[in-house]
Amino acid sequence: MRIHQLELKKHAKYQKISAMLGPFPLWFKTSSDCLIACNDASPFLCSALIPAMFLGEDIEIDRQYYVSASLLEKLPHIQTIMHAWNPIFKRIKISATSQAFHTSTTQLGHSAFFSGGVDGTYNLIQHANRLDNLVLINGFDFSMPLASWQHLVNRCQKTADLFNKRLICVESNLKEFTGWTGLARFANFGASLASVSLLLNPNSMILSGAVTYDAIHPSNSHPLLDPLWSTESCQILHLGLEADRAAKIAVIKGKPEALNNLWVCWKDPRSNCGRCAKCYRTYMAMQLNNISNFHFSQVVSHSAIKQLSPKSEEDLSFYEYLHRLAIKQQHHSLRRVLRNIILRYRFKSVIRDTERLLLNSAWSQWRQSKLSHQQLADVSVFPKYSDAIQLERLHQRLKQNPRFISSANIGSVFD
């Protein structure tokens, strides 16, 4: 995978930096007063690494650009970890010009990623004395059109003002790039955040952990991996693993304005819908913290909560923490609901484990042949029988469409 055509364009309100990653045009936009290095390919190398490992392609960066020497030295370690988790990610070679970076009095101060949720708000409160900036991204975890994006910016700005922090907005087509490769969100999650970190180059950048130390599972955003993306001038930290979601809400409860401004939803940032899994989990955590006045757009349905189904072991850990807290607080109705959710997941996991044992069987091969593209699971850090199929289809797309044209609807507050 060749990284080339790196270009920085400056406008009155914003600047846009872009580069070609193989056939894909990856770009970032941010405020014009942020210092962006025009020949530093380190952010693009972070984004390219996992897709290139998936394709089994070496990375070659045009010689007129450079990358952090410290980052380049640690990439083999990152590759070893990802390959150990899922062998579909092959070890590759990286050809690049490197140089040692230096801290500067003009670079951004200490920063944290923030999108208005529980994890980010908790870390903001815990590290308020050291933080200078909050960084909000459109086109990474979500791709919002302008109206929704503006609402989220306004919501996050309200919390930033509450804590006297600067809110920095970044817009990118990172999410489209990850989806185009056939990778799941958490297969390129930490690498994408590292891209934005190295683009902005603050003294330090905090990534908010979603789980606790006893529930860490393989993920591209992981306390083992995230610090490895650091450079000589930018330290990347993965913090917040000492508290589960309910414990974090207990801390946020002490800041009522921040609590009331939380956005915990997958839907419209103007409100919390009360109908998605994140709203349901937050509702239960609120109940267990004796918070009854947090507003959801619709009254949370207890019958819907009973039907919740965790998607992974990491997802399951949220319910296990809530279950333990429900037992401790003798909240019998929630205890029963959470117990049934956990038992149902465990039963299904036995079936999934049995399927893995049949990986090379005729039955498994027959099932693969019947899968449509829509039924294939995206490639993640956990190996699946569908990984090889996704890889083959990506190779076919690259052969048929040698140049990709971005079409994501990513709203911009800069235009």
Coordinates of C-alpha atoms in Angstrom, one line a residue:
M1 CA 0.0 0.0 0.0
R2 CA 1.6 3.2 -1.1
I3 CA 1.0 6.4 0.8
H4 CA 1.5 9.4 -1.5
Q5 CA 0.0 12.7 -2.8
L6 CA 0.0 14.2 0.7
E7 CA -1.4 17.7 0.4
L8 CA -2.3 20.4 2.9
K9 CA -4.8 23.1 1.8
K10 CA -5.4 26.1 4.0
H11 CA -8.7 28.1 4.0
A12 CA -9.9 31.0 6.1
K13 CA -11.7 28.9 8.7
Y14 CA -10.1 25.5 8.4
Q15 CA -7.4 23.4 6.8
K16 CA -7.6 20.1 5.1
I17 CA -4.9 17.5 4.8
S18 CA -5.2 14.5 2.6
A19 CA -3.2 11.6 1.2
M20 CA -3.8 8.6 -1.0
L21 CA -3.6 5.3 0.9
G22 CA -3.4 2.9 -2.0
P23 CA -6.6 3.8 -4.0
F24 CA -8.3 5.5 -1.1
P25 CA -8.3 9.3 -0.6
L26 CA -8.1 9.8 3.2
W27 CA -8.6 13.3 4.5
F28 CA -8.9 15.4 7.7
K29 CA -10.3 18.9 8.3
T30 CA -9.8 21.0 11.4
S31 CA -9.6 24.6 12.6
S32 CA -7.1 26.8 10.8
D33 CA -5.4 27.8 14.0
C34 CA -4.2 24.2 14.7
L35 CA -0.6 23.6 13.7
I36 CA -0.5 20.8 11.1
A37 CA 2.8 19.5 9.7
C38 CA 2.4 19.4 5.9
N39 CA 5.0 16.6 5.3
D40 CA 4.4 14.4 8.3
A41 CA 2.8 11.1 7.1
S42 CA 2.6 9.6 10.6
P43 CA -1.2 10.1 10.9
F44 CA -1.7 8.4 7.6
L45 CA 0.6 5.5 8.5
C46 CA -1.5 4.9 11.6
S47 CA -4.7 4.6 9.5
A48 CA -3.0 2.5 6.9
L49 CA -1.4 -0.1 9.0
I50 CA -4.3 -2.5 9.9
P51 CA -5.9 -2.4 6.4
A52 CA -2.4 -3.1 4.9
M53 CA -1.9 -6.0 7.3
F54 CA -5.4 -7.3 6.3
L55 CA -4.4 -7.1 2.6
G56 CA -1.0 -8.5 3.3
E57 CA 0.6 -5.5 1.5
D58 CA 3.8 -3.8 2.5
I59 CA 3.5 0.0 3.1
E60 CA 5.7 2.3 1.1
I61 CA 5.7 6.0 1.9
D62 CA 7.0 8.4 -0.7
R63 CA 10.4 9.7 0.3
Q64 CA 9.6 13.4 0.4
Y65 CA 7.5 12.7 3.5
Y66 CA 8.6 11.6 6.9
V67 CA 7.2 9.7 9.9
S68 CA 8.1 9.6 13.6
A69 CA 11.2 7.5 14.3
S70 CA 9.7 6.4 17.6
L71 CA 6.4 5.3 16.0
L72 CA 8.2 3.5 13.2
E73 CA 10.3 1.5 15.8
K74 CA 7.1 0.4 17.6
L75 CA 5.1 -0.7 14.7
P76 CA 6.5 -4.3 14.6
H77 CA 5.2 -4.7 18.2
I78 CA 1.8 -3.5 17.2
Q79 CA 1.8 -5.9 14.3
T80 CA 2.8 -8.8 16.6
I81 CA -0.1 -8.2 18.9
M82 CA -2.7 -7.8 16.1
H83 CA -1.4 -10.9 14.4
A84 CA -1.5 -12.9 17.6
W85 CA -5.2 -11.9 18.1
N86 CA -6.2 -12.6 14.5
P87 CA -3.8 -14.2 12.0
I88 CA -5.8 -12.7 9.1
F89 CA -3.6 -9.6 9.9
K90 CA -0.3 -10.5 8.3
R91 CA 3.0 -8.9 9.4
I92 CA 4.2 -6.5 6.7
K93 CA 7.2 -4.3 6.0
I94 CA 7.2 -0.5 6.1
S95 CA 9.4 1.6 4.0
A96 CA 9.6 5.2 5.2
T97 CA 11.9 8.1 5.9
S98 CA 11.9 8.8 9.7
Q99 CA 13.0 11.5 12.0
A100 CA 12.9 12.2 15.7
F101 CA 10.2 14.6 16.7
H102 CA 10.7 17.3 19.4
T103 CA 8.2 18.9 21.8
S104 CA 7.5 22.5 21.2
T105 CA 6.0 25.4 23.2
T106 CA 3.7 26.0 20.2
Q107 CA 2.0 22.6 20.1
L108 CA -1.4 21.8 21.7
G109 CA -1.5 21.2 25.4
H110 CA -2.9 18.1 27.1
S111 CA -6.0 16.9 25.3
A112 CA -8.7 14.2 25.4
F113 CA -11.1 12.7 22.9
F114 CA -14.7 13.7 23.9
S115 CA -18.1 13.1 22.3
G116 CA -20.3 13.9 25.2
G117 CA -20.7 10.4 26.6
V118 CA -20.2 8.7 30.0
D119 CA -16.6 7.6 29.4
G120 CA -15.3 10.9 28.1
T121 CA -17.1 13.0 30.7
Y122 CA -15.8 10.8 33.5
N123 CA -12.2 11.3 32.3
L124 CA -12.8 15.0 31.8
I125 CA -13.8 15.2 35.5
Q126 CA -11.0 13.0 36.7
H127 CA -8.3 14.9 34.8
A128 CA -9.8 18.4 34.6
N129 CA -6.7 20.0 36.2
R130 CA -4.3 18.7 33.5
L131 CA -6.5 19.0 30.4
D132 CA -6.5 22.0 28.0
N133 CA -8.5 20.7 25.0
L134 CA -11.4 18.3 24.1
V135 CA -11.3 16.8 20.7
L136 CA -14.6 15.8 18.9
I137 CA -14.5 13.9 15.6
N138 CA -17.1 13.6 12.8
G139 CA -16.5 10.7 10.4
F140 CA -14.9 8.4 12.8
D141 CA -17.3 6.7 15.2
F142 CA -20.3 8.2 13.3
S143 CA -20.7 10.2 10.1
M144 CA -23.2 12.9 10.8
P145 CA -24.8 15.2 8.3
L146 CA -24.5 18.9 9.0
A147 CA -27.7 19.4 11.2
S148 CA -26.9 16.5 13.5
W149 CA -23.2 17.4 13.7
Q150 CA -23.9 21.0 14.6
H151 CA -26.2 19.8 17.4
L152 CA -23.5 17.5 18.8
V153 CA -20.9 20.3 18.5
N154 CA -23.2 22.6 20.5
R155 CA -23.8 20.0 23.1
C156 CA -20.1 19.2 23.6
Q157 CA -19.3 22.9 23.6
K158 CA -21.6 23.4 26.5
T159 CA -19.7 20.8 28.6
A160 CA -16.3 22.2 27.4
D161 CA -17.4 25.7 28.6
L162 CA -18.5 24.2 31.9
F163 CA -15.0 23.0 32.5
N164 CA -13.3 25.9 30.8
K165 CA -11.7 23.8 28.0
R166 CA -11.2 24.4 24.4
L167 CA -13.3 22.2 22.0
I168 CA -11.4 21.2 18.8
C169 CA -13.5 19.7 16.0
V170 CA -12.0 17.3 13.5
E171 CA -13.8 16.0 10.4
S172 CA -12.6 13.0 8.4
N173 CA -13.7 10.1 6.2
L174 CA -12.0 7.6 8.6
K175 CA -15.2 5.6 9.1
E176 CA -15.8 5.3 5.4
F177 CA -12.2 4.0 5.0
T178 CA -12.6 1.4 7.7
G179 CA -15.9 0.2 6.2
W180 CA -14.6 0.1 2.7
T181 CA -11.8 -2.3 3.8
G182 CA -14.4 -4.7 5.3
L183 CA -13.0 -4.1 8.8
A184 CA -15.2 -3.9 11.9
R185 CA -15.2 -0.7 13.9
F186 CA -13.0 -2.0 16.7
A187 CA -10.5 -3.5 14.2
N188 CA -9.2 -0.1 13.4
F189 CA -10.5 2.0 16.3
G190 CA -7.4 2.9 18.2
A191 CA -5.4 3.3 15.1
S192 CA -7.9 5.8 13.8
L193 CA -7.8 7.8 17.1
A194 CA -4.0 7.7 16.9
S195 CA -4.2 9.2 13.4
V196 CA -6.1 12.2 14.8
S197 CA -3.8 12.4 17.8
L198 CA -0.6 12.6 15.7
L199 CA -2.3 15.0 13.3
L200 CA -3.1 17.5 16.1
N201 CA 0.2 16.6 18.0
P202 CA -0.8 17.6 21.5
N203 CA 1.6 17.0 24.4
S204 CA -0.7 14.1 25.4
M205 CA -4.0 12.7 24.3
I206 CA -6.4 10.6 26.5
L207 CA -8.4 7.8 25.0
S208 CA -11.3 6.8 27.3
G209 CA -11.5 3.1 28.2
A210 CA -15.0 1.6 28.0
V211 CA -14.4 -1.4 30.3
T212 CA -12.5 -2.1 33.5
Y213 CA -9.2 -3.8 34.0
D214 CA -10.9 -7.2 34.8
A215 CA -12.8 -7.2 31.5
I216 CA -10.2 -6.2 28.9
H217 CA -10.6 -8.1 25.7
P218 CA -8.7 -7.9 22.4
S219 CA -9.6 -4.7 20.6
N220 CA -7.7 -2.2 18.4
S221 CA -8.3 0.3 21.2
H222 CA -6.6 -1.4 24.1
P223 CA -4.4 -0.3 27.1
L224 CA -1.7 -2.5 25.7
L225 CA -1.8 -1.1 22.1
D226 CA -2.8 2.6 22.4
P227 CA 0.4 3.9 24.1
L228 CA 2.4 2.3 21.3
W229 CA 1.1 4.8 18.8
S230 CA 2.8 7.6 20.8
T231 CA 5.6 9.7 19.2
E232 CA 8.5 11.6 20.8
S233 CA 6.2 14.7 21.1
C234 CA 2.8 13.2 21.7
Q235 CA 2.0 10.7 24.5
I236 CA -1.2 8.7 23.9
L237 CA -2.9 7.4 27.1
H238 CA -5.7 4.9 27.6
L239 CA -7.4 5.8 30.9
G240 CA -10.6 5.2 32.9
L241 CA -10.4 1.5 33.4
E242 CA -10.6 1.7 37.2
A243 CA -14.4 2.4 37.0
D244 CA -17.3 0.6 35.3
R245 CA -20.2 2.5 33.7
A246 CA -22.2 2.7 36.9
A247 CA -19.2 3.9 38.9
K248 CA -18.5 6.6 36.3
I249 CA -22.1 7.8 36.4
A250 CA -21.7 8.0 40.2
V251 CA -18.8 10.4 39.7
I252 CA -20.6 12.4 37.0
K253 CA -23.6 12.7 39.4
G254 CA -21.5 15.2 41.4
K255 CA -21.6 17.6 38.4
P256 CA -25.3 17.9 37.7
E257 CA -24.9 20.2 34.6
A258 CA -22.5 17.7 33.0
L259 CA -24.8 14.8 33.9
N260 CA -27.8 16.5 32.3
N261 CA -25.8 17.2 29.2
L262 CA -24.7 13.6 28.6
W263 CA -25.3 12.2 25.2
V264 CA -25.3 8.4 25.5
C265 CA -27.3 7.5 22.5
W266 CA -26.6 6.0 19.0
K267 CA -29.3 8.2 17.4
D268 CA -29.9 11.9 17.2
P269 CA -27.5 14.1 19.3
R270 CA -30.4 16.4 20.2
S271 CA -31.6 13.9 22.7
N272 CA -31.2 10.4 24.2
C273 CA -33.8 8.2 22.5
G274 CA -34.5 5.7 25.2
R275 CA -34.8 3.0 22.6
C276 CA -31.2 1.9 21.8
A277 CA -28.9 -0.5 23.7
K278 CA -26.7 2.3 25.0
C279 CA -29.7 4.2 26.3
Y280 CA -31.0 1.0 28.0
R281 CA -27.6 0.3 29.7
T282 CA -27.3 3.9 30.8
Y283 CA -30.9 3.8 32.2
M284 CA -30.1 0.8 34.3
A285 CA -26.9 2.5 35.6
M286 CA -28.9 5.6 36.4
Q287 CA -31.4 3.5 38.3
L288 CA -28.7 1.8 40.3
N289 CA -27.3 5.3 41.2
N290 CA -30.7 6.5 42.3
I291 CA -30.9 9.0 39.5
S292 CA -34.5 9.2 38.3
N293 CA -34.6 12.6 36.6
F294 CA -32.2 11.9 33.6
H295 CA -34.2 12.7 30.5
F296 CA -34.9 10.2 27.7
S297 CA -37.0 11.2 24.7
Q298 CA -39.2 8.2 25.4
V299 CA -40.0 6.4 28.6
V300 CA -37.6 3.4 28.8
S301 CA -39.5 0.1 28.2
H302 CA -38.8 -2.6 30.7
S303 CA -40.0 -5.2 28.2
A304 CA -37.5 -4.0 25.7
I305 CA -34.7 -4.2 28.2
K306 CA -35.5 -7.9 28.8
Q307 CA -34.7 -8.6 25.1
L308 CA -31.3 -7.0 25.1
S309 CA -28.5 -9.2 23.6
P310 CA -24.8 -8.4 24.1
K311 CA -22.8 -8.5 20.9
S312 CA -19.4 -9.6 22.4
E313 CA -17.6 -10.5 25.6
E314 CA -16.7 -6.8 26.1
D315 CA -20.3 -5.8 25.6
L316 CA -21.3 -8.6 28.1
S317 CA -19.1 -7.1 30.7
F318 CA -21.3 -4.0 30.9
Y319 CA -24.2 -6.2 31.9
E320 CA -22.1 -8.2 34.4
Y321 CA -21.1 -5.1 36.3
L322 CA -24.7 -3.9 36.4
H323 CA -25.8 -7.4 37.6
R324 CA -23.3 -7.3 40.5
L325 CA -24.4 -3.9 41.5
A326 CA -28.0 -4.8 41.3
I327 CA -27.3 -7.8 43.7
K328 CA -25.4 -5.5 46.1
Q329 CA -28.1 -2.9 46.2
Q330 CA -30.9 -5.6 46.3
H331 CA -32.6 -4.2 43.2
H332 CA -34.4 -7.5 42.5
S333 CA -36.2 -6.6 39.3
L334 CA -33.0 -5.4 37.5
R335 CA -31.1 -8.3 39.0
R336 CA -33.5 -10.8 37.4
V337 CA -33.5 -9.0 34.0
L338 CA -29.7 -8.8 33.9
R339 CA -29.3 -12.4 35.0
N340 CA -31.5 -13.6 32.1
I341 CA -29.6 -11.4 29.6
I342 CA -26.2 -12.9 30.8
L343 CA -27.5 -16.5 30.8
R344 CA -29.0 -16.1 27.3
Y345 CA -25.6 -14.8 26.0
R346 CA -23.7 -17.7 27.6
F347 CA -26.0 -20.2 25.9
K348 CA -25.4 -18.6 22.5
S349 CA -21.7 -18.5 23.1
V350 CA -21.6 -22.3 23.5
I351 CA -23.2 -22.6 20.1
R352 CA -20.6 -20.2 18.6
D353 CA -17.7 -22.2 20.2
T354 CA -19.1 -25.4 18.8
E355 CA -19.2 -23.7 15.4
R356 CA -15.5 -22.8 15.7
L357 CA -14.7 -26.5 16.3
L358 CA -16.5 -27.3 13.0
L359 CA -14.5 -24.6 11.1
N360 CA -13.0 -27.0 8.6
S361 CA -15.9 -29.3 8.3
A362 CA -18.0 -29.8 5.1
W363 CA -20.9 -28.3 7.0
S364 CA -19.0 -25.1 7.7
Q365 CA -17.9 -24.9 4.0
W366 CA -21.4 -25.4 2.8
R367 CA -22.6 -22.6 5.2
Q368 CA -20.0 -20.2 3.9
S369 CA -21.0 -20.8 0.3
K370 CA -24.6 -19.9 1.1
L371 CA -23.7 -16.6 2.8
S372 CA -24.6 -13.4 1.0
H373 CA -22.4 -10.3 1.3
Q374 CA -24.9 -8.7 3.6
Q375 CA -24.7 -11.7 6.0
L376 CA -20.9 -11.6 6.3
A377 CA -19.5 -10.2 9.6
D378 CA -16.9 -7.5 9.3
V379 CA -13.3 -8.6 10.1
S380 CA -12.5 -7.9 13.7
V381 CA -9.7 -8.8 16.2
F382 CA -11.4 -12.1 16.9
P383 CA -10.9 -14.7 14.1
K384 CA -14.1 -15.8 12.2
Y385 CA -14.7 -18.2 9.3
S386 CA -15.9 -15.3 7.3
D387 CA -12.6 -13.4 7.5
A388 CA -11.1 -15.1 4.4
I389 CA -14.2 -14.4 2.4
Q390 CA -14.1 -10.7 3.3
L391 CA -10.5 -10.6 2.3
E392 CA -11.2 -12.2 -1.1
R393 CA -14.0 -9.8 -1.8
L394 CA -11.8 -6.8 -0.9
H395 CA -9.2 -8.0 -3.4
Q396 CA -11.9 -8.3 -6.0
R397 CA -13.2 -4.8 -5.4
L398 CA -9.6 -3.5 -5.7
K399 CA -9.2 -5.2 -9.0
Q400 CA -12.5 -3.9 -10.4
N401 CA -12.3 -0.4 -9.0
P402 CA -8.6 0.7 -8.9
R403 CA -9.5 4.2 -7.6
F404 CA -12.0 4.9 -4.9
I405 CA -14.3 8.0 -4.9
S406 CA -15.4 9.1 -1.4
S407 CA -19.2 9.5 -1.1
A408 CA -19.8 9.8 2.7
N409 CA -22.1 12.5 3.9
I410 CA -19.9 14.1 6.5
G411 CA -21.3 17.4 7.7
S412 CA -18.8 20.3 8.3
V413 CA -19.0 23.2 10.7
F414 CA -16.2 24.8 8.8
D415 CA -17.8 25.3 5.4

